Structure formats: C-alpha cells, structure tokens
JSON list of C-alpha atoms in Angstrom, two decimals:
[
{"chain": "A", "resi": 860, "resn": "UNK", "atom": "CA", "xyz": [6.76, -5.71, 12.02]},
{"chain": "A", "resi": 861, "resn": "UNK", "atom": "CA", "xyz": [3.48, -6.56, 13.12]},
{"chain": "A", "resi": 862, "resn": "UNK", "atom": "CA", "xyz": [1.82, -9.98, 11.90]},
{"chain": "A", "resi": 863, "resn": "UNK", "atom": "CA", "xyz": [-1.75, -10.41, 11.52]},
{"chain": "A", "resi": 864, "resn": "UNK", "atom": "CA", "xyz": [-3.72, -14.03, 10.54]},
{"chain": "A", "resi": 865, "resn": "UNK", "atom": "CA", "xyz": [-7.36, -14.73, 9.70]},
{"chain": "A", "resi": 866, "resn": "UNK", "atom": "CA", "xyz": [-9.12, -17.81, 7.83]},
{"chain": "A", "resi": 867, "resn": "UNK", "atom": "CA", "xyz": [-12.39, -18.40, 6.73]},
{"chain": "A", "resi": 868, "resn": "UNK", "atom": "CA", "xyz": [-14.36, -21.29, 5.13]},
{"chain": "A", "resi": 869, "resn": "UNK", "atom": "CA", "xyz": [-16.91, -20.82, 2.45]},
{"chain": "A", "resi": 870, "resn": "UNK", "atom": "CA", "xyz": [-19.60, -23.00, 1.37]},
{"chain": "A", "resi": 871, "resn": "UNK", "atom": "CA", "xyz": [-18.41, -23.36, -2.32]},
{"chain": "A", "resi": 872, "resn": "UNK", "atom": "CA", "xyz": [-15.90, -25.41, -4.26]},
{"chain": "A", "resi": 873, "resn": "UNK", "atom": "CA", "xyz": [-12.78, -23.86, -4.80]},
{"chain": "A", "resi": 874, "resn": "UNK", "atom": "CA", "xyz": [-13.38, -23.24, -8.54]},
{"chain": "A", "resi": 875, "resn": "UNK", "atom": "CA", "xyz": [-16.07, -21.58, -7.87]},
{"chain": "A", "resi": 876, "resn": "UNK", "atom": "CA", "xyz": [-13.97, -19.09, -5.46]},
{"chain": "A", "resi": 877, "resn": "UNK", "atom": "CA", "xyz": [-11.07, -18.91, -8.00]},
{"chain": "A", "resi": 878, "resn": "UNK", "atom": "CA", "xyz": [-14.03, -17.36, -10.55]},
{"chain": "A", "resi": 879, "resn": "UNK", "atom": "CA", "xyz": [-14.63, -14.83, -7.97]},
{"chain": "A", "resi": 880, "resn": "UNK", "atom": "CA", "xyz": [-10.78, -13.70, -8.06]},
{"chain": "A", "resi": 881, "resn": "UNK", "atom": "CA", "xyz": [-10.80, -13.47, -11.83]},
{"chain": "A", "resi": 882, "resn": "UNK", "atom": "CA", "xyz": [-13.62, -11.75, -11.90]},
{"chain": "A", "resi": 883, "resn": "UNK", "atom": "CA", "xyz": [-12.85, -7.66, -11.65]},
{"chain": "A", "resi": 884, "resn": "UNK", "atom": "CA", "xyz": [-16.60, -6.45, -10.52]},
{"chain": "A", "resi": 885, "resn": "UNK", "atom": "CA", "xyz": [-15.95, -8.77, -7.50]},
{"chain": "A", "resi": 886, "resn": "UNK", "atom": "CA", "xyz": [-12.72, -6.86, -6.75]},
{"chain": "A", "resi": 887, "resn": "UNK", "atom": "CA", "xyz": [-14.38, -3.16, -6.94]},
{"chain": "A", "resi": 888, "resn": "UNK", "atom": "CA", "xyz": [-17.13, -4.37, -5.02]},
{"chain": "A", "resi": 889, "resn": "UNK", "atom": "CA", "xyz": [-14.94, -5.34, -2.19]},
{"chain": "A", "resi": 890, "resn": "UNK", "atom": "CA", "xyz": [-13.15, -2.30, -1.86]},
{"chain": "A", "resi": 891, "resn": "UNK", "atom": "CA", "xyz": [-16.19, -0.10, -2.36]},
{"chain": "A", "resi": 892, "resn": "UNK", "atom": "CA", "xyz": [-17.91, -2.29, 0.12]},
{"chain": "A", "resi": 893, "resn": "UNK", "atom": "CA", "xyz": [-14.88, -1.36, 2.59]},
{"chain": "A", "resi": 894, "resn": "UNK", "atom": "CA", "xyz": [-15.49, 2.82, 1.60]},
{"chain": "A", "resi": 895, "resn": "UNK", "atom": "CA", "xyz": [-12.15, 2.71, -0.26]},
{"chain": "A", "resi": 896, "resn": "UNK", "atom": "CA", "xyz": [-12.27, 4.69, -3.48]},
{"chain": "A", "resi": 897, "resn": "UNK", "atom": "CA", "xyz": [-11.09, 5.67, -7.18]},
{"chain": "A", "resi": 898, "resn": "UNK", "atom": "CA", "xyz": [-10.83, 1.73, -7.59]},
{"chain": "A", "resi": 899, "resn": "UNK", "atom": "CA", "xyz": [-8.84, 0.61, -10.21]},
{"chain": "A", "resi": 900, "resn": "UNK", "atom": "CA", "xyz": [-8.63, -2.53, -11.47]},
{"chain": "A", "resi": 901, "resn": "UNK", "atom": "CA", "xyz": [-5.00, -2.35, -13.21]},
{"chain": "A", "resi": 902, "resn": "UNK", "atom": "CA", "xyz": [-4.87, -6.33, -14.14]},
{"chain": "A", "resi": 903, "resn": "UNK", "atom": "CA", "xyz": [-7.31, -9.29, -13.19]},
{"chain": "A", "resi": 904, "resn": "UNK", "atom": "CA", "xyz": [-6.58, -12.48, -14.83]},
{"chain": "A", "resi": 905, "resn": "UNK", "atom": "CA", "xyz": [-4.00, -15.21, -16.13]},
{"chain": "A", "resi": 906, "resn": "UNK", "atom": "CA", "xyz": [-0.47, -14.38, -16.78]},
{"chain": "A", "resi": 907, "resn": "UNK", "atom": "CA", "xyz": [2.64, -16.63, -17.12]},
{"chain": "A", "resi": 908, "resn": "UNK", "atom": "CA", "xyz": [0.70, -19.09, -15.55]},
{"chain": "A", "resi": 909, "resn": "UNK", "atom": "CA", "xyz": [-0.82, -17.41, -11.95]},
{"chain": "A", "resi": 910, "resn": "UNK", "atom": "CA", "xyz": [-3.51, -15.34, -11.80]},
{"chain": "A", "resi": 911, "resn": "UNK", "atom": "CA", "xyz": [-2.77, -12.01, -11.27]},
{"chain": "A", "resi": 912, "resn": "UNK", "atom": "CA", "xyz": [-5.03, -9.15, -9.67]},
{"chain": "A", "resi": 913, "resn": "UNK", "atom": "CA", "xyz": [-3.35, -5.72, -9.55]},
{"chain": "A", "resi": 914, "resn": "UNK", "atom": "CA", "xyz": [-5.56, -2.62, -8.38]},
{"chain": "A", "resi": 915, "resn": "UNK", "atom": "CA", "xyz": [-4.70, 1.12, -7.62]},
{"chain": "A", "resi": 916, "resn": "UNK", "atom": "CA", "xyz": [-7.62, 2.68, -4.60]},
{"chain": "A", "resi": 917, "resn": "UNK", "atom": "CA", "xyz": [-7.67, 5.44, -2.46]},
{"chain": "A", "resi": 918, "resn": "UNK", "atom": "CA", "xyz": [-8.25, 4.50, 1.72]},
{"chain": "A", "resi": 919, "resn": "UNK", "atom": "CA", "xyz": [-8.68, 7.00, 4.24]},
{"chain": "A", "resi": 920, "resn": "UNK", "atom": "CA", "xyz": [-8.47, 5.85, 7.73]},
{"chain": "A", "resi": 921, "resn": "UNK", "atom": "CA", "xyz": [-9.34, 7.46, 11.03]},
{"chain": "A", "resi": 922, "resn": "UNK", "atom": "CA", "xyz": [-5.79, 7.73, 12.50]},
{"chain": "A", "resi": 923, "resn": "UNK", "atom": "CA", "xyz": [-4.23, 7.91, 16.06]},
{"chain": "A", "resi": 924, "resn": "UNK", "atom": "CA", "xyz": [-2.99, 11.21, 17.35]},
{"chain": "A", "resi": 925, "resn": "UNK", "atom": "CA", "xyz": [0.46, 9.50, 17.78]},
{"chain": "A", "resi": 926, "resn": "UNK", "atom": "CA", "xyz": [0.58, 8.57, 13.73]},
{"chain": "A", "resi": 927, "resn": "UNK", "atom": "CA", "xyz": [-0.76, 11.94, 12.45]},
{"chain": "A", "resi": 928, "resn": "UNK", "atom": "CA", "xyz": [2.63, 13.21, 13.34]},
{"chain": "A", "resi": 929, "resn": "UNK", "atom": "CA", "xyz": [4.28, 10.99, 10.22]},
{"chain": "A", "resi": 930, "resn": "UNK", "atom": "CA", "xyz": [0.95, 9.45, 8.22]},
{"chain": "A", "resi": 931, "resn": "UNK", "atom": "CA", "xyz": [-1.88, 11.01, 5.99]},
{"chain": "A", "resi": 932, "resn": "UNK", "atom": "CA", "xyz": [-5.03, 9.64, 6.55]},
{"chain": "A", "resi": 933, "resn": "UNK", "atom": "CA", "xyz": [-6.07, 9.76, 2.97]},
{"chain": "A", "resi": 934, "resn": "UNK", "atom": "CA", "xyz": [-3.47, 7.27, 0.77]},
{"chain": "A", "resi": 935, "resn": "UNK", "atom": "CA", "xyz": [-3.16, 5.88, -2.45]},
{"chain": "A", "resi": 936, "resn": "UNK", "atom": "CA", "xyz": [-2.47, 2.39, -2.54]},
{"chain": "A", "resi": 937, "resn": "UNK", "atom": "CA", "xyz": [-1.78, 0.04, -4.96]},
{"chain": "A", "resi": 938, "resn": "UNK", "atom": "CA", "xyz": [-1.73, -3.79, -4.52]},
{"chain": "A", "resi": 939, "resn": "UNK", "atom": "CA", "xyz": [-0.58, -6.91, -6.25]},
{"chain": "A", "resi": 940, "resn": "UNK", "atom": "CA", "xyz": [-2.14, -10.36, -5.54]},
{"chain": "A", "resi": 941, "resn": "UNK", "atom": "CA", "xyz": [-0.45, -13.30, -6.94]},
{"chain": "A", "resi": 942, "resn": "UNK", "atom": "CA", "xyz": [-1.76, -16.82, -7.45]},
{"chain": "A", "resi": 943, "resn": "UNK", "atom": "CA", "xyz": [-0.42, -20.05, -7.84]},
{"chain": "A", "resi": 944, "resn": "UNK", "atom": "CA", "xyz": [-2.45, -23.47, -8.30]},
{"chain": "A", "resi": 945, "resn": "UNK", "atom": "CA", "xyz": [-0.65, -26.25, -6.72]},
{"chain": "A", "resi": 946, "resn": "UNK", "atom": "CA", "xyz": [-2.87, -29.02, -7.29]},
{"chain": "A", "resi": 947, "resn": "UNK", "atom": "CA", "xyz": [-6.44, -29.51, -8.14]},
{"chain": "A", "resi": 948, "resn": "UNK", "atom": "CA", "xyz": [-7.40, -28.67, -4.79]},
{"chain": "A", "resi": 949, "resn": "UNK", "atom": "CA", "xyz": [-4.91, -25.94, -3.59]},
{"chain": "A", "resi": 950, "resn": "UNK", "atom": "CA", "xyz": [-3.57, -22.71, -4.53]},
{"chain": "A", "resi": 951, "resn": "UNK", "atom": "CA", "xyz": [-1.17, -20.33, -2.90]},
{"chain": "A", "resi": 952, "resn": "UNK", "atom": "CA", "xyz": [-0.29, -16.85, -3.06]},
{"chain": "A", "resi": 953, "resn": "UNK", "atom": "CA", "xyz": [1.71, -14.01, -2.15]},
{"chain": "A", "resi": 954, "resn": "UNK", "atom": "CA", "xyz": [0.53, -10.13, -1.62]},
{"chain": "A", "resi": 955, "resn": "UNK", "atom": "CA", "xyz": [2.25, -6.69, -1.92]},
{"chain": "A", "resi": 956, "resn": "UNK", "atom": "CA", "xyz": [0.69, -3.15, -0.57]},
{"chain": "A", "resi": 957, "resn": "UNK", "atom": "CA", "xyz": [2.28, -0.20, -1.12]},
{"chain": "A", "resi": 958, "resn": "UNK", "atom": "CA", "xyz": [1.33, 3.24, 0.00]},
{"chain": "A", "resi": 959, "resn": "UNK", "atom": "CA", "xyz": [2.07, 5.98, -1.93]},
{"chain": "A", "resi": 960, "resn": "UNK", "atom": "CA", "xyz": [3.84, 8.63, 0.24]},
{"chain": "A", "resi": 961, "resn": "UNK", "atom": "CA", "xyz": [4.07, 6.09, 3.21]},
{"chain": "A", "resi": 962, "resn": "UNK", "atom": "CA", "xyz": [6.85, 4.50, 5.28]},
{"chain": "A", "resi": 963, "resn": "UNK", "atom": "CA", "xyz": [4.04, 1.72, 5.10]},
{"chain": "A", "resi": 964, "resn": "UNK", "atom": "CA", "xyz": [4.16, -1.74, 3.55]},
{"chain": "A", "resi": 965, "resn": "UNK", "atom": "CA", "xyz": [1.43, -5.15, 3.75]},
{"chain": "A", "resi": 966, "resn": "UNK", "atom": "CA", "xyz": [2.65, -8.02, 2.73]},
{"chain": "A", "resi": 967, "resn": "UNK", "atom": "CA", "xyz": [1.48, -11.56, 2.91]},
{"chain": "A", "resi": 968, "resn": "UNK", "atom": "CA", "xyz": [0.57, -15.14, 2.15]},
{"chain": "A", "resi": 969, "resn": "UNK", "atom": "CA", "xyz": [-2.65, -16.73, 0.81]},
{"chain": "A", "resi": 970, "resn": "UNK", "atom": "CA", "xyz": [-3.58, -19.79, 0.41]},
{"chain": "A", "resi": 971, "resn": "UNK", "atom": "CA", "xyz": [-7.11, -21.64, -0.33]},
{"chain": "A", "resi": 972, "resn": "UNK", "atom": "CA", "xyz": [-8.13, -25.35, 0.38]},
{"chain": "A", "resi": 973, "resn": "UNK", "atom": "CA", "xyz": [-10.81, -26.66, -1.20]},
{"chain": "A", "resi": 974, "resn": "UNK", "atom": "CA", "xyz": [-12.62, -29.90, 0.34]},
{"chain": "A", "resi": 975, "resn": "UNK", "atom": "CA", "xyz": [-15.39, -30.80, -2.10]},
{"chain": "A", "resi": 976, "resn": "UNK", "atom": "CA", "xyz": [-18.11, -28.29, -1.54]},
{"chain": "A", "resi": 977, "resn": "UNK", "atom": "CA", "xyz": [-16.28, -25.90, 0.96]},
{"chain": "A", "resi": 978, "resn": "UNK", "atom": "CA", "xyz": [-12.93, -23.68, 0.18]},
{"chain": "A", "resi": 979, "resn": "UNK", "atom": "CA", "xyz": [-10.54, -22.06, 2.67]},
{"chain": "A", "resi": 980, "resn": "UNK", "atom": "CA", "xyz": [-9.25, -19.06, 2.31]},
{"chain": "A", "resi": 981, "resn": "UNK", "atom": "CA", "xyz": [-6.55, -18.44, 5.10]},
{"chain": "A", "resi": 982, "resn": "UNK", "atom": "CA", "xyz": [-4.05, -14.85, 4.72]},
{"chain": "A", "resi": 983, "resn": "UNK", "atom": "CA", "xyz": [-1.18, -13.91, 6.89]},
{"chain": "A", "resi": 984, "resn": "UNK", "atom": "CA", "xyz": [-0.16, -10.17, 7.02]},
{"chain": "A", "resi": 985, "resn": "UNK", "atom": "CA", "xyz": [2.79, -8.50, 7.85]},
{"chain": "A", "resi": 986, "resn": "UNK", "atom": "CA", "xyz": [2.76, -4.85, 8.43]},
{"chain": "A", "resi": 987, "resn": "UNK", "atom": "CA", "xyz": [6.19, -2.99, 8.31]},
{"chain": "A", "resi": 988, "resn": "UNK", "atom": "CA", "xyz": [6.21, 0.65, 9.53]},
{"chain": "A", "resi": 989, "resn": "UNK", "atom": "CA", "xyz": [9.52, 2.77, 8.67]},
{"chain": "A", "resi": 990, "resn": "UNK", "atom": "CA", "xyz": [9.54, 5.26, 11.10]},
{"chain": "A", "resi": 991, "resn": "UNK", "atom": "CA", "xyz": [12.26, 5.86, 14.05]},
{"chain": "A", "resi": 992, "resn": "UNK", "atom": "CA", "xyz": [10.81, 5.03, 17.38]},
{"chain": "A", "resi": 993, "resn": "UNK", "atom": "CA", "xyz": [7.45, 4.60, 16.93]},
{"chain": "A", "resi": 994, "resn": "UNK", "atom": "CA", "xyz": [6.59, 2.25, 13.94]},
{"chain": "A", "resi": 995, "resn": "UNK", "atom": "CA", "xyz": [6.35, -0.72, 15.83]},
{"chain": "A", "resi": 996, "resn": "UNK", "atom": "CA", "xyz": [3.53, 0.89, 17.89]},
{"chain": "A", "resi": 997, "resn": "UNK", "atom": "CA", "xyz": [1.86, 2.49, 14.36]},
{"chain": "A", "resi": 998, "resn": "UNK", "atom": "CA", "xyz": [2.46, -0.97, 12.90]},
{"chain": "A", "resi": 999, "resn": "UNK", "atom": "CA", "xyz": [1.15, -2.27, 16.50]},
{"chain": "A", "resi": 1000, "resn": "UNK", "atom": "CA", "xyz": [-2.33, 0.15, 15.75]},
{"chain": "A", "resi": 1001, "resn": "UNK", "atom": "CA", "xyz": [-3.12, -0.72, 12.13]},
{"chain": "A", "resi": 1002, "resn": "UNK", "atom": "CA", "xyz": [-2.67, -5.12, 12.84]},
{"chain": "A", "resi": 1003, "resn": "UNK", "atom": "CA", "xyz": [-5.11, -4.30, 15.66]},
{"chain": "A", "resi": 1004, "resn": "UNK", "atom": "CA", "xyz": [-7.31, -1.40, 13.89]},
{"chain": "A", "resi": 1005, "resn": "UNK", "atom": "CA", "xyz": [-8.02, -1.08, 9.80]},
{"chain": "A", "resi": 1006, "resn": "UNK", "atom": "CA", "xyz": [-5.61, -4.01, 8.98]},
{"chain": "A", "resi": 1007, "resn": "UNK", "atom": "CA", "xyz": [-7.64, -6.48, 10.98]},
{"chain": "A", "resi": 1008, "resn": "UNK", "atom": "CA", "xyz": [-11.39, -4.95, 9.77]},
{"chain": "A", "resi": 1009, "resn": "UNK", "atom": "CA", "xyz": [-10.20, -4.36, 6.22]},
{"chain": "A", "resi": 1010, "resn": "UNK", "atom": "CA", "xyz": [-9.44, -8.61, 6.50]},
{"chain": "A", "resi": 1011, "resn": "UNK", "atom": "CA", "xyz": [-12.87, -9.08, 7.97]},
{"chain": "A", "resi": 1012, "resn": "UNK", "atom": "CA", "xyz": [-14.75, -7.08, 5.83]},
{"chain": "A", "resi": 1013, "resn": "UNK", "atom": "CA", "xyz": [-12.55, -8.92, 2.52]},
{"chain": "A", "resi": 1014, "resn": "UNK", "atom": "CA", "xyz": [-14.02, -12.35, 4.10]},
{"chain": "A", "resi": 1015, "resn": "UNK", "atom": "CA", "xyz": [-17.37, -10.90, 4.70]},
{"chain": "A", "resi": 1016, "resn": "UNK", "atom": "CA", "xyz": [-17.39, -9.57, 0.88]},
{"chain": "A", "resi": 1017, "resn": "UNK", "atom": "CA", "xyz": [-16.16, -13.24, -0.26]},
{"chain": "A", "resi": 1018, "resn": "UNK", "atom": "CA", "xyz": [-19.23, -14.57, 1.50]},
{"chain": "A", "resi": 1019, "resn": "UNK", "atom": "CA", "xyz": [-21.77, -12.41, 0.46]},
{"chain": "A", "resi": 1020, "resn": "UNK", "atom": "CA", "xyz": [-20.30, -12.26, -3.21]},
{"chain": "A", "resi": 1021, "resn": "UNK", "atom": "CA", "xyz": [-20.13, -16.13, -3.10]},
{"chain": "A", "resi": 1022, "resn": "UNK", "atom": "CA", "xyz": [-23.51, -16.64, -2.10]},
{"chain": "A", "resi": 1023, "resn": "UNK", "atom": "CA", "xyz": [-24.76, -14.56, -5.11]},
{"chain": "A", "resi": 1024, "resn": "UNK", "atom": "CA", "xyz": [-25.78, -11.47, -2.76]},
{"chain": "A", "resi": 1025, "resn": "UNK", "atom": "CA", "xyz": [-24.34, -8.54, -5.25]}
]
C-alpha cells in the first residue's frame, strides 16, 4: 500500500464549497476536465444524513511496461464519496475506488476546514495493488504517476469551478 496526501485552500466559505459537491455538473466537469469518460453521475446529494456522490467513468492511463503484464489501461471505475458535517465549520469524509477487472483499490479520507472566507480541502489516499511481487512497485507508480495528477487536477477543477470559471 502506497499513501498519497495533498491539501489545498480555496478562497470561498465552506458552504459555498459544499454547493459545489452537491452539485452533479461540477462532478462531470471534473472528470471530463481530467479526459476520463462515459461519466456517470449514479447519486449526488443528501442521504441518511451525509452527502453522498457516487459516479461510474471510464480512465485510461498510459501504463508502465512492468504493469501491462497484469493491468488494462482502459478501466471502468466507479467511486463513492461520503460526507459528514461535524460542525458548522468542518466536515469529513471517507472515499472508495474500485476498478472493474482490477486487483486495484483507492481509498481515503477527506476533510474540509472552513475559516470564514477560505475552505480546506485536505485528502489522503491509499492505493492497494493485489498482485504477487510487484504491486507494491505498481502501487509505488500510480501514488507517484495518475494518482498524484488525477489529485492535482481535482484541486485545480475545485478552483476554477469555485471561482465561477465553467
């Protein structure tokens, strides 16, 4: 398992970020912003109490010789954010990736901060590769490779989306 972090700070209040989430055009833009396609949008919005976005997309990523022995470079994916408010200023959340046909898995934390007129958005990812012998080098690759610029480009799309640039 291979753990990757990032954080970013935006210059909006956090209810203003938490719209974003709910909002399912924001979602499709980020993943078509990121090349990903057939984006689906399976659920974006409140249930039991957390706000729940749930999409199905297809990624295709330029892989290592090494990892085209066990990996496609085309997937389907399908992911399951979960958020939590914990106070008026705070919310927390978990993440769940799985890749159809894949001894791949992303999981992670999220949390936001808000401070009056600025929110942070900080994610931790763990990448867990199921295959003998090399899938801590695979796992190794994608922290370092599409993991790490499909974060970047998410905080990049939060920025752009947040300042009204759609």
């Amino acid at each position: 398992m291979t753990t990757v972090h990032g954080s970013r700070t935006y210059p909006v209040s956090i209810d203003a970020f938490i719209a974003m989430l709910r909002d399912p055009d924001a979602t499709v833009a980020k993943y078509a912003g990121m090349g990903h396609e057939q984006i689906e949008v399976v659920q974006c919005g409140d249930v039991d109490g957390e706000l729940r976005v749930e999409t199905n997309r297809v990624v295709t990523v330029d892989l290592p010789g090494f990892a085209k022995k066990v990996l496609q470079p085309t997937n389907r994916m399908h992911q399951v954010d979960v958020w939590r408010q914990e106070s008026d200023d705070a919310w927390s959340g978990s993440f769940d990736v799985e890749v159809h046909g894949a001894p791949i898995r992303l999981t992670g934390v999220l949390s936001l901060r808000g401070d009056g007129d600025t929110t942070t958005q900080d994610v931790t990812i763990e990448v867990t590769v199921k295959v003998p012998l090399i899938g801590g080098k695979i796992a190794d690759w994608a922290a370092g490779n599409d993991v790490r610029r499909t974060l970047d480009a998410e905080f990049d799309h939060n920025a752009r989306w947040l300042a009204g640039e759609r």
